[in-house]
C-alpha positions as semicolon CSV with decimal commas, in nm:
position;residue;x (nm);y (nm);z (nm)
1;M;-10,149;29,756;9,620
2;A;-9,820;29,892;9,489
3;V;-9,631;29,734;9,769
4;K;-9,785;29,394;9,687
5;K;-9,691;29,402;9,334
6;K;-9,328;29,491;9,420
7;T;-9,321;29,198;9,654
8;A;-9,457;28,969;9,390
9;K;-9,195;29,085;9,138
10;Q;-8,918;29,021;9,403
11;G;-9,054;28,678;9,466
12;T;-9,067;28,600;9,102
13;G;-8,709;28,712;9,053
14;K;-8,576;28,508;9,342
15;A;-8,761;28,199;9,204
16;A;-8,606;28,258;8,872
17;K;-8,254;28,293;9,009
18;K;-8,313;27,973;9,223
19;T;-8,420;27,779;8,910
20;V;-8,111;27,900;8,721
21;K;-7,883;27,793;9,004
22;Q;-8,049;27,450;9,021
23;G;-8,012;27,405;8,639
24;A;-7,637;27,496;8,666
25;K;-7,593;27,237;8,932
26;V;-7,767;26,973;8,727
27;A;-7,540;27,067;8,427
28;R;-7,239;27,045;8,646
29;G;-7,354;26,702;8,771
30;K;-7,400;26,573;8,422
31;G;-7,056;26,702;8,323
32;A;-6,898;26,538;8,624
33;G;-7,075;26,205;8,531
34;K;-6,927;26,218;8,182
35;I;-6,583;26,295;8,321
36;S;-6,615;26,003;8,562
37;I;-6,715;25,761;8,288
38;A;-6,426;25,878;8,069
39;N;-6,182;25,830;8,356
40;E;-6,316;25,478;8,425
41;F;-6,286;25,399;8,055
42;K;-5,916;25,512;8,060
43;K;-5,841;25,308;8,368
44;I;-5,994;24,996;8,213
45;S;-5,814;25,051;7,878
46;T;-5,478;25,104;8,075
47;A;-5,547;24,778;8,271
48;V;-5,617;24,578;7,946
49;M;-5,306;24,705;7,785
50;I;-5,090;24,612;8,090
51;L;-5,256;24,270;8,093
52;V;-5,190;24,213;7,724
53;G;-4,827;24,313;7,764
54;V;-4,787;24,073;8,059
55;V;-4,947;23,789;7,864
56;A;-4,710;23,868;7,567
57;V;-4,402;23,865;7,787
58;V;-4,514;23,524;7,948
59;A;-4,584;23,372;7,606
60;M;-4,233;23,478;7,482
61;V;-4,072;23,331;7,783
62;A;-4,270;23,007;7,756
63;D;-4,195;22,984;7,372
64;F;-3,827;23,035;7,448
65;Y;-3,827;22,762;7,711
66;M;-4,039;22,519;7,505
67;G;-3,837;22,573;7,193
68;R;-3,515;22,469;7,363
69;P;-3,389;22,112;7,302
70;A;-3,478;21,864;7,571
71;G;-3,104;21,811;7,641
72;K;-3,064;22,177;7,756
73;R;-3,355;22,179;7,999
74;A;-3,310;22,130;8,372
75;A;-3,431;21,780;8,383
76;A;-3,287;21,478;8,569
77;P;-2,983;21,351;8,398
78;V;-3,013;21,017;8,209
79;V;-2,707;20,811;8,190
80;R;-2,648;20,659;7,847
81;T;-2,362;20,419;7,815
82;T;-2,276;20,201;7,529
83;P;-2,121;19,889;7,666
84;D;-1,790;19,788;7,501
85;R;-1,842;19,419;7,451
86;P;-1,696;19,173;7,202
87;E;-1,887;19,066;6,895
88;P;-2,130;18,792;7,000
89;G;-2,118;18,457;6,826
90;P;-2,405;18,296;6,631
91;V;-2,745;18,298;6,797
92;L;-2,851;17,942;6,871
93;S;-3,134;18,004;7,106
94;K;-3,456;18,207;7,099
95;K;-3,362;18,425;7,393
96;R;-3,361;18,793;7,328
97;V;-3,009;18,907;7,247
98;S;-2,850;19,213;7,098
99;I;-2,619;19,194;6,794
100;K;-2,380;19,446;6,644
101;P;-2,427;19,492;6,275
102;D;-2,135;19,403;6,046
103;Y;-2,054;19,721;5,835
104;T;-1,736;19,583;5,678
105;I;-1,893;19,580;5,315
106;T;-1,722;19,850;5,095
107;P;-1,623;20,118;5,351
108;D;-1,739;20,465;5,295
109;A;-1,448;20,655;5,135
110;S;-1,579;20,980;5,277
111;I;-1,499;20,875;5,634
112;K;-1,138;20,898;5,748
113;P;-0,984;20,590;5,910
114;D;-0,973;20,743;6,250
115;Q;-1,336;20,850;6,223
116;R;-1,431;20,502;6,089
117;A;-1,258;20,345;6,393
118;A;-1,457;20,570;6,635
119;A;-1,778;20,510;6,451
120;S;-1,725;20,133;6,472
121;R;-1,757;20,161;6,850
122;K;-2,088;20,338;6,829
123;H;-2,269;20,115;6,577
124;P;-2,616;20,022;6,685
125;V;-2,740;19,703;6,819
126;F;-3,078;19,563;6,760
127;E;-3,321;19,352;6,974
128;I;-3,445;19,024;6,876
129;F;-3,786;18,901;6,991
130;D;-3,786;18,590;7,196
131;D;-3,973;18,386;6,922
132;S;-3,833;18,571;6,627
133;D;-3,794;18,252;6,436
134;E;-4,165;18,192;6,457
135;T;-4,448;18,382;6,289
136;P;-4,621;18,620;6,531
137;K;-4,952;18,481;6,649
138;Q;-5,122;18,814;6,615
139;R;-5,172;18,934;6,239
140;P;-5,303;19,267;6,100
141;E;-5,647;19,260;5,948
142;P;-5,658;19,235;5,569
143;V;-5,504;19,530;5,406
144;A;-5,671;19,741;5,133
145;V;-5,425;19,699;4,837
146;P;-5,383;19,958;4,565
147;P;-5,547;19,855;4,231
148;V;-5,211;19,788;4,059
149;L;-5,143;19,519;4,322
150;Q;-5,484;19,345;4,324
151;D;-5,376;18,992;4,207
152;K;-5,311;18,672;4,375
153;T;-4,933;18,721;4,408
154;P;-4,828;18,736;4,770
155;Q;-4,691;19,077;4,868
156;V;-4,374;19,114;5,074
157;A;-4,213;19,427;5,221
158;I;-3,844;19,394;5,316
159;I;-3,719;19,659;5,560
160;I;-3,352;19,720;5,610
161;D;-3,287;19,877;5,942
162;D;-2,994;20,061;6,099
163;I;-2,916;20,271;5,786
164;G;-2,705;20,585;5,812
165;F;-2,344;20,477;5,881
166;D;-2,235;20,386;5,518
167;K;-2,360;20,543;5,199
168;N;-2,223;20,275;4,983
169;I;-2,401;19,977;5,142
170;S;-2,724;20,188;5,161
171;L;-2,720;20,252;4,781
172;A;-2,619;19,898;4,717
173;L;-2,907;19,754;4,907
174;A;-3,149;20,004;4,757
175;G;-3,019;19,886;4,410
176;L;-3,127;19,523;4,480
177;D;-3,504;19,622;4,414
178;P;-3,665;19,967;4,376
179;H;-3,929;19,867;4,633
180;L;-3,694;19,771;4,920
181;T;-3,767;19,995;5,231
182;L;-3,469;20,144;5,413
183;S;-3,498;20,260;5,768
184;I;-3,255;20,533;5,891
185;L;-3,133;20,592;6,249
186;P;-3,160;20,961;6,328
187;G;-2,824;20,972;6,519
188;A;-2,624;20,803;6,250
189;P;-2,346;21,025;6,104
190;H;-2,485;21,025;5,747
191;A;-2,857;21,000;5,819
192;K;-2,972;21,310;5,642
193;A;-2,734;21,270;5,354
194;I;-2,836;20,922;5,288
195;A;-3,207;21,007;5,323
196;L;-3,160;21,263;5,050
197;L;-2,973;21,028;4,824
198;L;-3,236;20,750;4,857
199;H;-3,529;20,989;4,816
200;Q;-3,372;21,108;4,475
201;R;-3,357;20,735;4,373
202;G;-3,728;20,684;4,466
203;T;-3,654;20,443;4,764
204;E;-3,905;20,454;5,038
205;I;-3,757;20,573;5,372
206;L;-3,856;20,511;5,732
207;L;-3,729;20,671;6,046
208;H;-3,577;20,390;6,260
209;L;-3,683;20,549;6,592
210;P;-3,460;20,447;6,894
211;M;-3,662;20,343;7,197
212;E;-3,578;20,225;7,534
213;P;-3,528;19,841;7,562
214;M;-3,590;19,627;7,869
215;E;-3,209;19,600;7,917
216;Y;-3,146;19,978;7,939
217;P;-2,896;20,123;8,036
218;R;-2,687;19,808;7,984
219;V;-2,809;19,807;7,634
220;D;-2,820;20,165;7,487
221;P;-3,059;20,238;7,192
222;G;-2,821;20,525;7,089
223;P;-2,862;20,898;7,013
224;G;-3,215;21,037;6,990
225;A;-3,373;20,749;7,203
226;L;-3,711;20,796;7,360
227;L;-3,696;20,686;7,719
228;S;-3,968;20,597;7,971
229;T;-3,820;20,859;8,219
230;M;-3,885;21,148;7,990
231;T;-4,162;21,394;8,052
232;P;-4,434;21,423;7,786
233;D;-4,275;21,747;7,661
234;E;-3,926;21,596;7,644
235;L;-4,066;21,282;7,466
236;L;-4,243;21,472;7,199
237;D;-3,956;21,724;7,158
238;Q;-3,705;21,442;7,102
239;L;-3,947;21,266;6,863
240;R;-3,977;21,578;6,651
241;Q;-3,604;21,625;6,646
242;D;-3,563;21,259;6,531
243;L;-3,820;21,306;6,247
244;D;-3,646;21,620;6,133
245;M;-3,317;21,439;6,107
246;V;-3,454;21,193;5,850
247;P;-3,619;21,400;5,572
248;H;-3,876;21,246;5,340
249;A;-3,951;20,958;5,580
250;A;-4,288;20,810;5,484
251;G;-4,327;20,623;5,823
252;V;-4,154;20,505;6,132
253;N;-4,047;20,169;6,282
254;N;-3,892;20,113;6,629
255;H;-3,526;20,044;6,692
256;M;-3,520;19,824;7,011
257;G;-3,806;19,954;7,226
258;S;-3,915;19,643;7,406
259;R;-3,989;19,860;7,720
260;M;-4,122;20,168;7,540
261;T;-4,355;19,983;7,304
262;S;-4,527;19,823;7,613
263;L;-4,619;20,158;7,763
264;S;-4,961;20,268;7,634
265;P;-4,944;20,646;7,747
266;Q;-4,605;20,702;7,572
267;M;-4,711;20,518;7,256
268;N;-5,030;20,728;7,240
269;Q;-4,827;21,045;7,265
270;I;-4,587;20,924;6,996
271;F;-4,876;20,830;6,762
272;T;-5,040;21,162;6,801
273;V;-4,734;21,338;6,645
274;L;-4,723;21,066;6,368
275;K;-5,086;21,136;6,293
276;Q;-5,010;21,500;6,265
277;R;-4,739;21,432;6,011
278;N;-4,940;21,176;5,823
279;L;-4,693;20,893;5,891
280;F;-4,748;20,525;5,937
281;F;-4,597;20,289;6,189
282;V;-4,437;19,950;6,151
283;D;-4,399;19,757;6,479
284;S;-4,073;19,577;6,474
285;L;-4,214;19,363;6,746
286;T;-3,936;19,340;6,986
287;A;-4,165;19,243;7,277
288;R;-4,453;19,019;7,335
289;G;-4,627;19,301;7,532
290;S;-4,617;19,554;7,252
291;L;-4,919;19,788;7,264
292;C;-4,849;19,958;6,940
293;R;-5,127;19,791;6,771
294;Q;-5,386;19,913;7,027
295;S;-5,246;20,277;7,013
296;A;-5,262;20,270;6,630
297;R;-5,630;20,163;6,658
298;L;-5,710;20,436;6,913
299;L;-5,524;20,713;6,707
300;R;-5,630;20,574;6,365
301;I;-5,276;20,545;6,239
302;P;-5,185;20,311;5,952
303;F;-5,009;20,013;6,098
304;A;-4,843;19,686;6,033
305;Q;-4,602;19,459;6,219
306;R;-4,294;19,255;6,148
307;D;-4,336;18,893;6,069
308;V;-3,983;18,756;6,030
309;F;-3,637;18,877;6,127
310;L;-3,410;18,777;5,838
311;D;-3,059;18,780;5,986
312;N;-3,051;18,696;6,353
313;V;-2,751;18,494;6,256
314;Q;-2,509;18,645;6,001
315;D;-2,495;18,334;5,783
316;A;-2,625;18,281;5,432
317;D;-2,796;17,943;5,502
318;Y;-2,974;18,081;5,797
319;I;-3,088;18,394;5,605
320;R;-3,211;18,167;5,319
321;K;-3,418;17,974;5,572
322;Q;-3,563;18,294;5,707
323;L;-3,656;18,411;5,357
324;A;-3,823;18,080;5,301
325;Q;-4,023;18,141;5,626
326;L;-4,108;18,491;5,501
327;L;-4,236;18,350;5,174
328;A;-4,447;18,087;5,366
329;V;-4,611;18,362;5,577
330;A;-4,684;18,564;5,255
331;E;-4,838;18,261;5,084
332;R;-5,055;18,183;5,388
333;H;-5,179;18,544;5,458
334;G;-5,129;18,713;5,125
335;T;-4,871;18,963;5,289
336;A;-4,562;18,951;5,498
337;I;-4,307;19,181;5,638
338;G;-3,933;19,090;5,684
339;I;-3,673;19,298;5,867
340;G;-3,295;19,278;5,806
341;H;-2,990;19,484;5,856
342;P;-2,702;19,614;5,645
343;Y;-2,478;19,305;5,711
344;R;-2,248;19,176;5,435
345;A;-2,418;18,832;5,465
346;T;-2,765;18,987;5,420
347;F;-2,670;19,196;5,129
348;L;-2,500;18,908;4,954
349;T;-2,787;18,657;5,027
350;L;-3,050;18,898;4,912
351;K;-2,860;18,972;4,595
352;S;-2,830;18,591;4,513
353;E;-3,190;18,511;4,606
354;M;-3,376;18,822;4,473
355;E;-3,465;18,697;4,125
356;R;-3,584;18,362;4,264
357;L;-3,793;18,538;4,522
358;K;-3,959;18,766;4,277
359;K;-4,084;18,464;4,078
360;K;-4,305;18,381;4,375
361;I;-4,379;18,699;4,552
362;R;-4,422;19,080;4,462
363;I;-4,186;19,299;4,662
364;V;-4,366;19,622;4,780
365;P;-4,276;19,922;4,991
366;A;-4,378;19,903;5,351
367;S;-4,644;20,154;5,291
368;A;-4,829;19,918;5,066
369;L;-4,895;19,682;5,355
370;V;-5,018;19,911;5,635
371;A;-5,381;19,976;5,725
372;I;-5,568;20,135;6,018
373;P;-5,645;19,845;6,257
374;G;-6,015;19,767;6,288
């Protein structure tokens, strides 16, 4: 019996030792599992940190590249030449022509003679629509007029394009009536300075946005032009630069642009930026195939279009005839938009006719005649 008890005790001891060993193995297994999870967590954290670093570097490189001016990117070169051609004579037909403005009125004293001579070779030209002597067949829908203008007096907006080369003529034109609208070319030598001066005087300002004409490159729209060959990024980058060059602009109208305004994708892209900046658009209507109105309807942009060019011919009698045409359109439709240029003949004729005009019509800023197309 004694031997059996000893054997039982030994068996019990061995079983206990075996249980202890098994418990130790389990404990070591659990510890190893915790270590393994911690290692995996460290690996994942390290991978995430590396990924974030790579994304940050890529974003910095992309931001640096996208922030560069379009002119410095590796894009196909665009040849822009300004033909050196003589001053054209009076326009006697309705064909599209390009005319150099006459800036001989009161030269800007701040420009040295040699600089003025160089600038005279770079003065812009403007496009004339084929039937510019006629009222466009397509008219905007009725415009919601501010309460102060709700009367039966026809309302007329007169926009003077190609501003930015001469401070004196700009201020003189603005002084003819406080509600005249002046449109400034972004590449003009005094664009920003004149914009600030006009803004201080309460004159409504537009960006006169250069766009590609059908005759490009024989006819050059000038610095800052939007071209059909530009990529979307280049187009929008150039547009933003142009907008920044004309501070306090309330809206935009096109300089030339008979080709660009007939391209729906590009106009949609342009109007997207205008919508972001709460700007309106006035179509100078230099092409029958203009799609600006459709893009304005799509993007819900306040819009209007030109009715009459005032000074296709730099002659007082002709300009008076065009003013009479503008008045007739306003009386027929209630509103009208005329576009002129800083010619000596235009300034003097407007000056002599202004009081007579204001007895029949109310001159309003361009912003008063825009509305989102229905």
